[in-house]
Amino acid sequence: MIIEFLNYTLNGALLGLLYALVAMGFVVIYRASKVFNMATGEMLVLGAFLVWWAVASRGLHPAVGIAAALAMAVLVGLAIERFFFRRLIGESVFSMIMVTIGLLILTRGLVLVIWGPQERAFPALIRLEPLIVGEMIVPRPLAAAGVVAVVFALGLHWFFNRSRTGLAMSAVAEDHQIALAMGISVRRSIAFAWALGGVLSVISSIVYLSGKSLTFLSSEIGFAALPVALLAGLESIRGLLLAGVIVGVVQGLTSAYIDPLIGGNAASVVPYVFMLVVLAVRPNGMFGWKRIERV
Amino acid sequence: MLSAEGVTLRFGGVTALSDVSIQVRADEMLAIIGPNGAGKSSLLNVLSGFYRPQEGRITYQGLDILGRPVHQIASDGVVRTFQGTHLFPHMTVLDNILIGRHARMRGGLAQAFVYFPWTRNEEARHREIAENIVEFLEIENIRHQPVGALGYGLRKRVDLGRALAMEPRVLVMDEPMAGMNTEEKEDLARFIIDVREARRIPVVLVEHDMGVVMDLADRVAVLDFGRKIADGTPAQVQADPAVIQAYLGAPA
Amino acid sequence: MDPSGVFFTRYQRDSTLVRTRAQWLALAMFAGLLLSLPWIASPRLLAVANLMFITAIVVVGLQITTGYAGQINLGQAAFMGVGAYGASVMEVKLGLPFWVAVPAGGVIAAAAGWAFGLTAARIKGFYLALTTIAAQFLFVFVVLNLPSSWLGGVNGFSLQPARLGPVAFDSDAKLYYLFLIAAAVMVAGALGIVRSRHGRAFEAVRDDDVAAGMMGIDVAGTKARAFVTGAFYAGIGGALWAYQIRFVSVDQFTLFNSIWFIAMMIVGGLGSIVGALVGTVAIRAVQETITSVGPNLIERFPGLGTDLVFASMNVFLGLVITGFLLLEPKGLMHRWNILKANYRLWPFPH
Amino acid sequence: QTTVNLAAFADFAGPYANVMNDMQGGRLAVIDWWNKEVGEKMNVRIALKTYDTRYDVAQTASLWPGIKAELKPALVLGLGGPDAAALQQRLPEDKVPMLFGTAAYGFGWKPNQWALNVRPTYSHEAAGFIEWFRTAKLEGKRPVKVGIITSEATPAYADMAKGLQAYAKANPDKATFVEAIWTEVQPADLTLQVRRLANAGTDLIVIQTNTAQAVATKRALQSLNKNIPIMLSLHNGVLGSSKALGNPNGFAGDYEVGAIADASEDDTAARKFYSMLQSKYGAKAGWNSMTMLGMGQAIVAVRAVEAAAKAKGATGVTGEAVHAALISTDFTGAQLMGLLPGVDFKPENPFPTGSAKVNIATMKDGKVVRVAADAPVPAIPKW
Amino acid sequence: MADALLELMNVEVLYSNVILALKGVSLKVAPKGCVALLGANGAGKSTTLKAISGVIASDDGRVSGGSIAFAGQAIAGRETASVVRSGLVHVMEGRRVLPHMTVEQNLVIGGHMFANAARMRRALDGVYEAIPRLADLRTRTAGYLSGGEQQMLVIGRAIMAEPSLMLIDEPSLGLAPRMIEEVFAVLHRLRGNGLALLIVEQNTRVALELADYGYVMESGRIVLEGAAGELGANEDVREFYLGLDRDGGRKSFRDVKHYRRRKRWLG
Ligand SMILES: Nc1ncnc2c1ncn2[C@@H]1O[C@H](COP(=O)(O)OP(=O)(O)OP(=O)(O)O)[C@@H](O)[C@H]1O
Ligand SMILES: Nc1ncnc2c1ncn2[C@@H]1O[C@H](COP(=O)(O)OP(=O)(O)OP(=O)(O)O)[C@@H](O)[C@H]1O
Ligand SMILES: [Mg+2]
Ligand SMILES: [Mg+2]
């Protein structure tokens, strides 16, 4: 029993780290451009299809295929800046969110036109045999998600908080106009953000979908990851790790012990409820920038 | 009328105010001066209930108001203007001033929904008061402009107008003259004098322009690093070596 | 802006919505057109109009919460659902007539809005926007997991047509008038609210909630009121929806619907009631046109793959929305106001 | 020649976009065939016009009045839940029946419906399979321990679990309900949930939702080295699921079940009919269960039109006449070209009950193989 | 001033395509020169600076006429970032700090274009030396600083960029008298090092002390210009900007212009 409990906890934590990785897509773009990307899930699907196309459809060697997918994802990110956000620098936050919603509809449509709605077998880029630790069983893709999430979170945390380029990008998240007046190219920052978003979408699609099926509906994970981003605080990359683990564990245990009890799917709402509770106490998430209210 | 006793305010490691006592007497103009970061704005924030000091008491008309909600303190008559401007940038000048009337208006949501004549008449009544203020401050030509598009100086004027619309019983002003040229300062000084004459209300003024402070204030309190270092008539204060050392530098 | 040469001698006049004879005339013609629509429009157009009325009410509510009070709400569809369920319970379980059930739906939704509005006092900005998504998930979870004898569970509710004395609102044409009146009342109410002290307080809280507090505005209360108002509108819209479809189930009120409501509001222009109407009509029109174009394209060019045509429609829709936002990020009303300003100044450019 | 208009709803850009092409191909081929071989003789031609409702209630609701006025359809080929939700209250007044090729839901189980399913509910189909499974695999010795994997993303998915539970409760000797695993539509991982089922001694896992859940379950079973058979429905059948798994024989030993012809390679009547449609009418649809849904729905439609035309004459084929024909006629399996075991709508049941039988197919060497035809469907109390 | 560092010719600025805020402004800043721009509220001073640096674009405004040249290059309509990189920084009005960053992070971001960290460090130390108050505040969150502290921070941040021309909008705003002296001492020193300045300032006295040339704006136009000394002697400037009466004495605010007083309000 106790082993089982531990196993649920561990797998939940790893699943949470997967959410954290997906949520990093929100945070990175936010942190470097002040845009909250509602199309994060759709970006992930796009990244996934690029991988699928390169590896499964064109039959490239996985390493080459992934590299190709990454390159294309970066190009997509750059194109998004060029065609959508360049004109909107300094516009209201609202217009920008709305554009990402437009992007969501557009990407979904494009994916359907290009790849169609069929379910595709996503290549098993990560070995599928689970890790067995005593009586605990850990799926390898989840383990990989955990490792990748930690590595990326620490790396990006360093980048945005310590490196000068990263700090300059954070200035864009504060205020486009100030950043501009300081000679920071808001354009380049946004382009970088989306390119990075593209990279993250490819990486997270690999750990999420390896060996599973892929359709345009795989974007739903975007909304599952949302509470993690909020719980961490929209500016905190390192915080995603803790938030992810918490959400994952809470969700995992709910699905293991509460759902069977009530005969319903409490696990799907529990992250949101948990998020509401935490935000009521800490309105900017656990590590987000505190709103500065001064007169 | 309004007083703070032994107020200490800390933010984490920063002590913005330590053991500051101050009294605003009826019908006087009290100026608070001090170097940057001395705690002047913090003190005003404490008086208007926005900051809650760790120690000390705030009394207004004999009642302890510590912990009362900000909006209640404001509608009870402790009205302020802001350092910088905190106007509502997307609203017109007139609407900004009408916001000052908010607490004096009564209509509920449901009444607003049906918008029967009495709602409209109430609006018109308050609009008239607002128009008087517009005229008084000589900002008729911009009354329908959104405040966000105004320059700094005009905003300060609207800020004052909004405060006046609230029918203050104590008017608290944080650097009202910053960003104005002399002519405009003179105008504003005139407005302030008029308000005091017409309303006989005390005014608390934080200002860095020594000319303004010395000419207008009845009494001057000086803060430095969160402590009150002097309190007296302008002449006394101006001559105080501690004040000169901390604040004035070379004689103005 | 007033046309030049119009002067007012009383402040009451300034808050009047319709000022000149020309405006009255235009309004009268518009009203006439709306009233005669069931006789001149095709059934499809009528159905679309009905949908537009309902949507317009919901979007006007969103405009108050979000456009005026600045509290971004991504859960408007959930509040709409609450209204629809509220009205259904009134009708199906308690047997109340529709003219009780519809306002009751609004009130019940408003109560739900109030709960979220309270959190808005603490949670702000993006965080608030994204927590309102929780309303969506909670709504679905609660309906599906409460005993099905309460809210119908997976079965949903079936309703009888709304009935007023001998008249049953069972056809699109009859519903049209019902919805037209409802929409007119709700829009007039919204215009009243935004012109009142509450409307101003909403805007003040949106622009600077700290300063608003020090100007004597009860910020928490105002935010809650903004949510209550917006949710009330959503609830009325949802209740009317229930009487149009006459079957209510959770999957009719999705996150995607909320997103579309936001799109309508932004396309129209934030902070304008008329903008909400314009945006609703514009987006619904585009959506419905695209929906009708598909089958006709296929009929005309059978060579085109059906799937490709319909999927391309989505791309097209996405392009219209983003393209629009890129060209006019401040919304249609903004462009309209600029046009009006230029017209007034004509022939001088500035 | 009289033209009878039918409307068809499709979803080329929503959640069922992936299955739409085949389904639509199946519909069109049957209608072409009927026009040529039956209609011509009766001087009746059926014209089908397709509308994309995006699986969205609002879309259907706004389209319908236009469709009704413009097309005056005698029958609608619906797609799924939202179409039913939007129109089920209106259809009786508009006097237009609607047919679905999918299985029904508990919430559609109401008397005097104009929205009719050519198959019983998903839970009926699962129950039919369970009873077969019990006799065939457990030698009828004990109740089948069954678990279901589903989601609360839509009420329809939730309904599947509720119905199955109702069945198990009513038939404790036939089935024991282990647990409903609630998960996302696109689950990230199900290993532990499936282990829970395995540890409880589950004999059978039912998945009638979608392919993604089937694939995730399969992966979990593989991780656990367990071999619990999975029962799938037709829209997420063994072939599609195997493809989505990336292994053409991935779902070997699992089952797909539906009260409609299966897409097995056997030389069944349905298969022959399909081959004929393909060779003579260029049917643009693969040999799979989605095509079967389209064909099954369409064959009932054309037979109903046929019956109405016979009863009322070519010009009398109105929605009302078609509805009357649907309710009063017992269509036999042969009439329906073996696509369906037979359809007998009753006013109290908007789906066939008496004649409902399920076909059970499994996968072997990458092929769909029939294991049982016409397994009877038990009665389940309304839930 | 043939080879001016910055030259505006007949610049017009349009906000939202309707409000004409600048109506043909021409002005020049010589290399290493210092120009003061004076004018009443709403005259268009800030607009002028925003037009030069280009941030006006994000205020829904645009330069609709005339030309702006910086170091021989036309910069009207160019993206702000690239203008700033060419050696011009703009200290905007309204204490625009990066509120969630610490003081030091603000400064570091100000020096983001330095090629290497050592040079940045040196510049940082330079700023701390020039404005010692900032050194005390280095770990504080900028958004919580007092008004004057923020003002010092934005000036320090601009210095970090080591520009050749600095546009400063009201540097003395909200500063205590002693701080004003300090800040202007810093600006004097920077001038000595060859920095050119275009300064908008309401504290006319110190501005004219620092500047060698001045312009006075009124509703979008330049109405008066001249060498700093000349301007300081101009009667109108003395009365309206310096607050001096005819014989050079300071008027008291208590008895100013009561004749203009209109007591219609509350009368
Ligand atoms: N909310 C807060 N959090 C942290 N520190 C604060 C906060 N408010 C004020 N401080 C600090 O308290 C000190 C006093 O600030 P205050 O704004 O009262 O100064 P001030 O006297 O008004 O100065 P100035 O003349 O520059 O406006 C400053 O050092 C400031 O950084
Ligand atoms: N974003 C804007 N949109 C529309 N009009 C604007 C905008 N910004 C400024 N204006 C208008 O341009 C004119 C000049 O404004 P500007 O800010 O340049 O004045 P200023 O001289 O800096 O005044 P102050 O001393 O008060 O700061 C004002 O009349 C103002 O109304
Ligand atoms: Mg201050
Ligand atoms: Mg200015």
mmCIF file of N, CA and C in Angstrom, chain A residues 202-271:
data_model
loop_
_atom_site.group_PDB
_atom_site.id
_atom_site.type_symbol
_atom_site.label_atom_id
_atom_site.label_comp_id
_atom_site.label_asym_id
_atom_site.label_seq_id
_atom_site.Cartn_x
_atom_site.Cartn_y
_atom_site.Cartn_z
ATOM 1 N N VAL A 202 8.815 21.617 -29.390
ATOM 2 C CA VAL A 202 9.329 20.364 -29.959
ATOM 3 C C VAL A 202 9.772 19.417 -28.843
ATOM 4 N N ILE A 203 10.541 19.975 -27.905
ATOM 5 C CA ILE A 203 11.065 19.134 -26.831
ATOM 6 C C ILE A 203 9.921 18.539 -26.005
ATOM 7 N N SER A 204 8.971 19.394 -25.640
ATOM 8 C CA SER A 204 7.929 18.841 -24.780
ATOM 9 C C SER A 204 7.025 17.896 -25.540
ATOM 10 N N SER A 205 6.858 18.128 -26.830
ATOM 11 C CA SER A 205 6.043 17.171 -27.574
ATOM 12 C C SER A 205 6.717 15.802 -27.583
ATOM 13 N N ILE A 206 8.031 15.790 -27.625
ATOM 14 C CA ILE A 206 8.720 14.495 -27.657
ATOM 15 C C ILE A 206 8.493 13.733 -26.356
ATOM 16 N N VAL A 207 8.659 14.435 -25.234
ATOM 17 C CA VAL A 207 8.493 13.690 -23.984
ATOM 18 C C VAL A 207 7.027 13.387 -23.695
ATOM 19 N N TYR A 208 6.155 14.229 -24.185
ATOM 20 C CA TYR A 208 4.734 13.987 -23.939
ATOM 21 C C TYR A 208 4.211 12.851 -24.803
ATOM 22 N N LEU A 209 4.607 12.849 -26.067
ATOM 23 C CA LEU A 209 3.902 11.984 -27.015
ATOM 24 C C LEU A 209 4.656 10.727 -27.435
ATOM 25 N N SER A 210 5.922 10.609 -27.061
ATOM 26 C CA SER A 210 6.670 9.435 -27.502
ATOM 27 C C SER A 210 5.863 8.151 -27.344
ATOM 28 N N GLY A 211 5.653 7.471 -28.466
ATOM 29 C CA GLY A 211 4.957 6.188 -28.401
ATOM 30 C C GLY A 211 3.459 6.317 -28.284
ATOM 31 N N LYS A 212 2.943 7.565 -28.289
ATOM 32 C CA LYS A 212 1.490 7.729 -28.190
ATOM 33 C C LYS A 212 0.947 8.190 -29.531
ATOM 34 N N SER A 213 -0.320 8.499 -29.538
ATOM 35 C CA SER A 213 -0.889 8.962 -30.794
ATOM 36 C C SER A 213 -0.987 10.477 -30.767
ATOM 37 N N LEU A 214 -0.907 11.039 -31.947
ATOM 38 C CA LEU A 214 -0.885 12.491 -32.078
ATOM 39 C C LEU A 214 -2.021 12.935 -32.983
ATOM 40 N N THR A 215 -2.828 13.859 -32.513
ATOM 41 C CA THR A 215 -3.743 14.573 -33.409
ATOM 42 C C THR A 215 -3.725 16.018 -32.988
ATOM 43 N N PHE A 216 -4.466 16.809 -33.729
ATOM 44 C CA PHE A 216 -4.502 18.231 -33.378
ATOM 45 C C PHE A 216 -5.109 18.435 -31.994
ATOM 46 N N LEU A 217 -5.799 17.431 -31.475
ATOM 47 C CA LEU A 217 -6.405 17.597 -30.155
ATOM 48 C C LEU A 217 -5.405 17.414 -29.017
ATOM 49 N N SER A 218 -4.190 16.992 -29.347
ATOM 50 C CA SER A 218 -3.191 16.847 -28.288
ATOM 51 C C SER A 218 -2.888 18.181 -27.626
ATOM 52 N N SER A 219 -3.400 19.256 -28.219
ATOM 53 C CA SER A 219 -3.142 20.577 -27.649
ATOM 54 C C SER A 219 -3.787 20.773 -26.284
ATOM 55 N N GLU A 220 -4.699 19.877 -25.926
ATOM 56 C CA GLU A 220 -5.395 20.037 -24.642
ATOM 57 C C GLU A 220 -4.440 20.124 -23.459
ATOM 58 N N ILE A 221 -3.268 19.559 -23.601
ATOM 59 C CA ILE A 221 -2.337 19.589 -22.476
ATOM 60 C C ILE A 221 -1.987 21.028 -22.099
ATOM 61 N N GLY A 222 -2.149 21.923 -23.058
ATOM 62 C CA GLY A 222 -1.902 23.329 -22.765
ATOM 63 C C GLY A 222 -2.738 23.803 -21.592
ATOM 64 N N PHE A 223 -4.007 23.437 -21.585
ATOM 65 C CA PHE A 223 -4.869 23.886 -20.493
ATOM 66 C C PHE A 223 -4.633 23.103 -19.211
ATOM 67 N N ALA A 224 -4.127 21.884 -19.361
ATOM 68 C CA ALA A 224 -3.778 21.143 -18.151
ATOM 69 C C ALA A 224 -2.556 21.768 -17.485
ATOM 70 N N ALA A 225 -1.694 22.363 -18.309
ATOM 71 C CA ALA A 225 -0.454 22.921 -17.767
ATOM 72 C C ALA A 225 -0.654 24.322 -17.217
ATOM 73 N N LEU A 226 -1.753 24.927 -17.591
ATOM 74 C CA LEU A 226 -1.968 26.316 -17.198
ATOM 75 C C LEU A 226 -1.886 26.562 -15.685
ATOM 76 N N PRO A 227 -2.563 25.729 -14.882
ATOM 77 C CA PRO A 227 -2.482 25.993 -13.440
ATOM 78 C C PRO A 227 -1.051 25.959 -12.922
ATOM 79 N N VAL A 228 -0.205 25.170 -13.551
ATOM 80 C CA VAL A 228 1.180 25.113 -13.096
ATOM 81 C C VAL A 228 1.853 26.466 -13.296
ATOM 82 N N ALA A 229 1.599 27.055 -14.474
ATOM 83 C CA ALA A 229 2.215 28.355 -14.750
ATOM 84 C C ALA A 229 1.744 29.393 -13.740
ATOM 85 N N LEU A 230 0.461 29.362 -13.428
ATOM 86 C CA LEU A 230 -0.071 30.369 -12.505
ATOM 87 C C LEU A 230 0.412 30.145 -11.089
ATOM 88 N N LEU A 231 0.462 28.869 -10.730
ATOM 89 C CA LEU A 231 0.880 28.539 -9.379
ATOM 90 C C LEU A 231 2.325 28.984 -9.153
ATOM 91 N N ALA A 232 3.138 28.791 -10.159
ATOM 92 C CA ALA A 232 4.540 29.185 -10.033
ATOM 93 C C ALA A 232 4.639 30.703 -9.987
ATOM 94 N N GLY A 233 3.753 31.351 -10.722
ATOM 95 C CA GLY A 233 3.913 32.794 -10.914
ATOM 96 C C GLY A 233 4.398 32.969 -12.329
ATOM 97 N N LEU A 234 3.772 33.887 -13.060
ATOM 98 C CA LEU A 234 3.997 33.924 -14.507
ATOM 99 C C LEU A 234 5.423 34.257 -14.896
ATOM 100 N N GLU A 235 6.200 34.816 -13.975
ATOM 101 C CA GLU A 235 7.553 35.206 -14.364
ATOM 102 C C GLU A 235 8.595 34.208 -13.899
ATOM 103 N N SER A 236 8.163 33.213 -13.142
ATOM 104 C CA SER A 236 9.164 32.386 -12.496
ATOM 105 C C SER A 236 9.373 31.069 -13.227
ATOM 106 N N ILE A 237 10.556 30.899 -13.740
ATOM 107 C CA ILE A 237 10.836 29.666 -14.469
ATOM 108 C C ILE A 237 11.222 28.556 -13.512
ATOM 109 N N ARG A 238 12.032 28.912 -12.525
ATOM 110 C CA ARG A 238 12.442 27.888 -11.576
ATOM 111 C C ARG A 238 11.242 27.416 -10.761
ATOM 112 N N GLY A 239 10.347 28.363 -10.476
ATOM 113 C CA GLY A 239 9.168 28.032 -9.679
ATOM 114 C C GLY A 239 8.281 26.997 -10.331
ATOM 115 N N LEU A 240 8.390 26.884 -11.658
ATOM 116 C CA LEU A 240 7.571 25.905 -12.357
ATOM 117 C C LEU A 240 7.831 24.507 -11.829
ATOM 118 N N LEU A 241 9.074 24.264 -11.448
ATOM 119 C CA LEU A 241 9.419 22.912 -11.009
ATOM 120 C C LEU A 241 8.615 22.543 -9.776
ATOM 121 N N LEU A 242 8.669 23.421 -8.783
ATOM 122 C CA LEU A 242 7.939 23.137 -7.555
ATOM 123 C C LEU A 242 6.431 23.092 -7.831
ATOM 124 N N ALA A 243 5.963 24.084 -8.577
ATOM 125 C CA ALA A 243 4.530 24.135 -8.865
ATOM 126 C C ALA A 243 4.099 22.880 -9.604
ATOM 127 N N GLY A 244 4.928 22.468 -10.571
ATOM 128 C CA GLY A 244 4.599 21.270 -11.340
ATOM 129 C C GLY A 244 4.504 20.062 -10.441
ATOM 130 N N VAL A 245 5.496 19.920 -9.585
ATOM 131 C CA VAL A 245 5.491 18.761 -8.700
ATOM 132 C C VAL A 245 4.236 18.778 -7.811
ATOM 133 N N ILE A 246 3.926 19.934 -7.273
ATOM 134 C CA ILE A 246 2.755 20.008 -6.397
ATOM 135 C C ILE A 246 1.485 19.637 -7.164
ATOM 136 N N VAL A 247 1.291 20.293 -8.291
ATOM 137 C CA VAL A 247 0.074 20.009 -9.064
ATOM 138 C C VAL A 247 0.022 18.545 -9.466
ATOM 139 N N GLY A 248 1.175 18.043 -9.941
ATOM 140 C CA GLY A 248 1.205 16.649 -10.389
ATOM 141 C C GLY A 248 0.869 15.686 -9.264
ATOM 142 N N VAL A 249 1.460 15.918 -8.109
ATOM 143 C CA VAL A 249 1.215 15.002 -6.995
ATOM 144 C C VAL A 249 -0.243 15.088 -6.546
ATOM 145 N N VAL A 250 -0.735 16.308 -6.423
ATOM 146 C CA VAL A 250 -2.133 16.460 -6.004
ATOM 147 C C VAL A 250 -3.059 15.770 -6.997
ATOM 148 N N GLN A 251 -2.772 15.986 -8.265
ATOM 149 C CA GLN A 251 -3.621 15.379 -9.275
ATOM 150 C C GLN A 251 -3.510 13.855 -9.256
ATOM 151 N N GLY A 252 -2.262 13.396 -9.150
ATOM 152 C CA GLY A 252 -2.042 11.945 -9.155
ATOM 153 C C GLY A 252 -2.759 11.279 -7.990
ATOM 154 N N LEU A 253 -2.635 11.856 -6.822
ATOM 155 C CA LEU A 253 -3.263 11.236 -5.652
ATOM 156 C C LEU A 253 -4.780 11.348 -5.741
ATOM 157 N N THR A 254 -5.270 12.466 -6.262
ATOM 158 C CA THR A 254 -6.722 12.581 -6.425
ATOM 159 C C THR A 254 -7.233 11.499 -7.359
ATOM 160 N N SER A 255 -6.522 11.339 -8.472
ATOM 161 C CA SER A 255 -7.015 10.357 -9.429
ATOM 162 C C SER A 255 -6.902 8.953 -8.850
ATOM 163 N N ALA A 256 -5.953 8.741 -7.950
ATOM 164 C CA ALA A 256 -5.793 7.396 -7.386
ATOM 165 C C ALA A 256 -6.780 7.126 -6.258
ATOM 166 N N TYR A 257 -7.033 8.115 -5.445
ATOM 167 C CA TYR A 257 -7.803 7.825 -4.228
ATOM 168 C C TYR A 257 -9.163 8.509 -4.161
ATOM 169 N N ILE A 258 -9.306 9.655 -4.812
ATOM 170 C CA ILE A 258 -10.587 10.368 -4.701
ATOM 171 C C ILE A 258 -11.536 9.968 -5.823
ATOM 172 N N ASP A 259 -11.011 9.940 -7.048
ATOM 173 C CA ASP A 259 -11.875 9.639 -8.186
ATOM 174 C C ASP A 259 -12.672 8.351 -8.010
ATOM 175 N N PRO A 260 -12.015 7.249 -7.622
ATOM 176 C CA PRO A 260 -12.779 6.012 -7.459
ATOM 177 C C PRO A 260 -13.865 6.170 -6.389
ATOM 178 N N LEU A 261 -13.591 7.003 -5.426
ATOM 179 C CA LEU A 261 -14.528 7.185 -4.328
ATOM 180 C C LEU A 261 -15.792 7.892 -4.782
ATOM 181 N N ILE A 262 -15.614 8.963 -5.559
ATOM 182 C CA ILE A 262 -16.784 9.731 -5.961
ATOM 183 C C ILE A 262 -17.311 9.293 -7.314
ATOM 184 N N GLY A 263 -16.569 8.446 -7.999
ATOM 185 C CA GLY A 263 -17.025 8.009 -9.309
ATOM 186 C C GLY A 263 -17.077 9.143 -10.310
ATOM 187 N N GLY A 264 -16.186 10.074 -10.175
ATOM 188 C CA GLY A 264 -16.142 11.189 -11.114
ATOM 189 C C GLY A 264 -14.707 11.625 -11.304
ATOM 190 N N ASN A 265 -14.537 12.638 -12.133
ATOM 191 C CA ASN A 265 -13.182 13.021 -12.489
ATOM 192 C C ASN A 265 -12.735 14.262 -11.741
ATOM 193 N N ALA A 266 -12.569 14.120 -10.433
ATOM 194 C CA ALA A 266 -12.101 15.258 -9.649
ATOM 195 C C ALA A 266 -10.673 15.627 -10.035
ATOM 196 N N ALA A 267 -9.922 14.653 -10.518
ATOM 197 C CA ALA A 267 -8.518 14.920 -10.827
ATOM 198 C C ALA A 267 -8.361 16.017 -11.857
ATOM 199 N N SER A 268 -9.347 16.177 -12.725
ATOM 200 C CA SER A 268 -9.181 17.192 -13.765
ATOM 201 C C SER A 268 -9.447 18.594 -13.235
ATOM 202 N N VAL A 269 -10.248 18.722 -12.188
ATOM 203 C CA VAL A 269 -10.496 20.076 -11.680
ATOM 204 C C VAL A 269 -9.598 20.428 -10.509
ATOM 205 N N VAL A 270 -9.041 19.406 -9.892
ATOM 206 C CA VAL A 270 -8.295 19.662 -8.672
ATOM 207 C C VAL A 270 -7.125 20.638 -8.868
ATOM 208 N N PRO A 271 -6.403 20.564 -9.998
ATOM 209 C CA PRO A 271 -5.346 21.567 -10.158
ATOM 210 C C PRO A 271 -5.901 22.977 -10.172
#
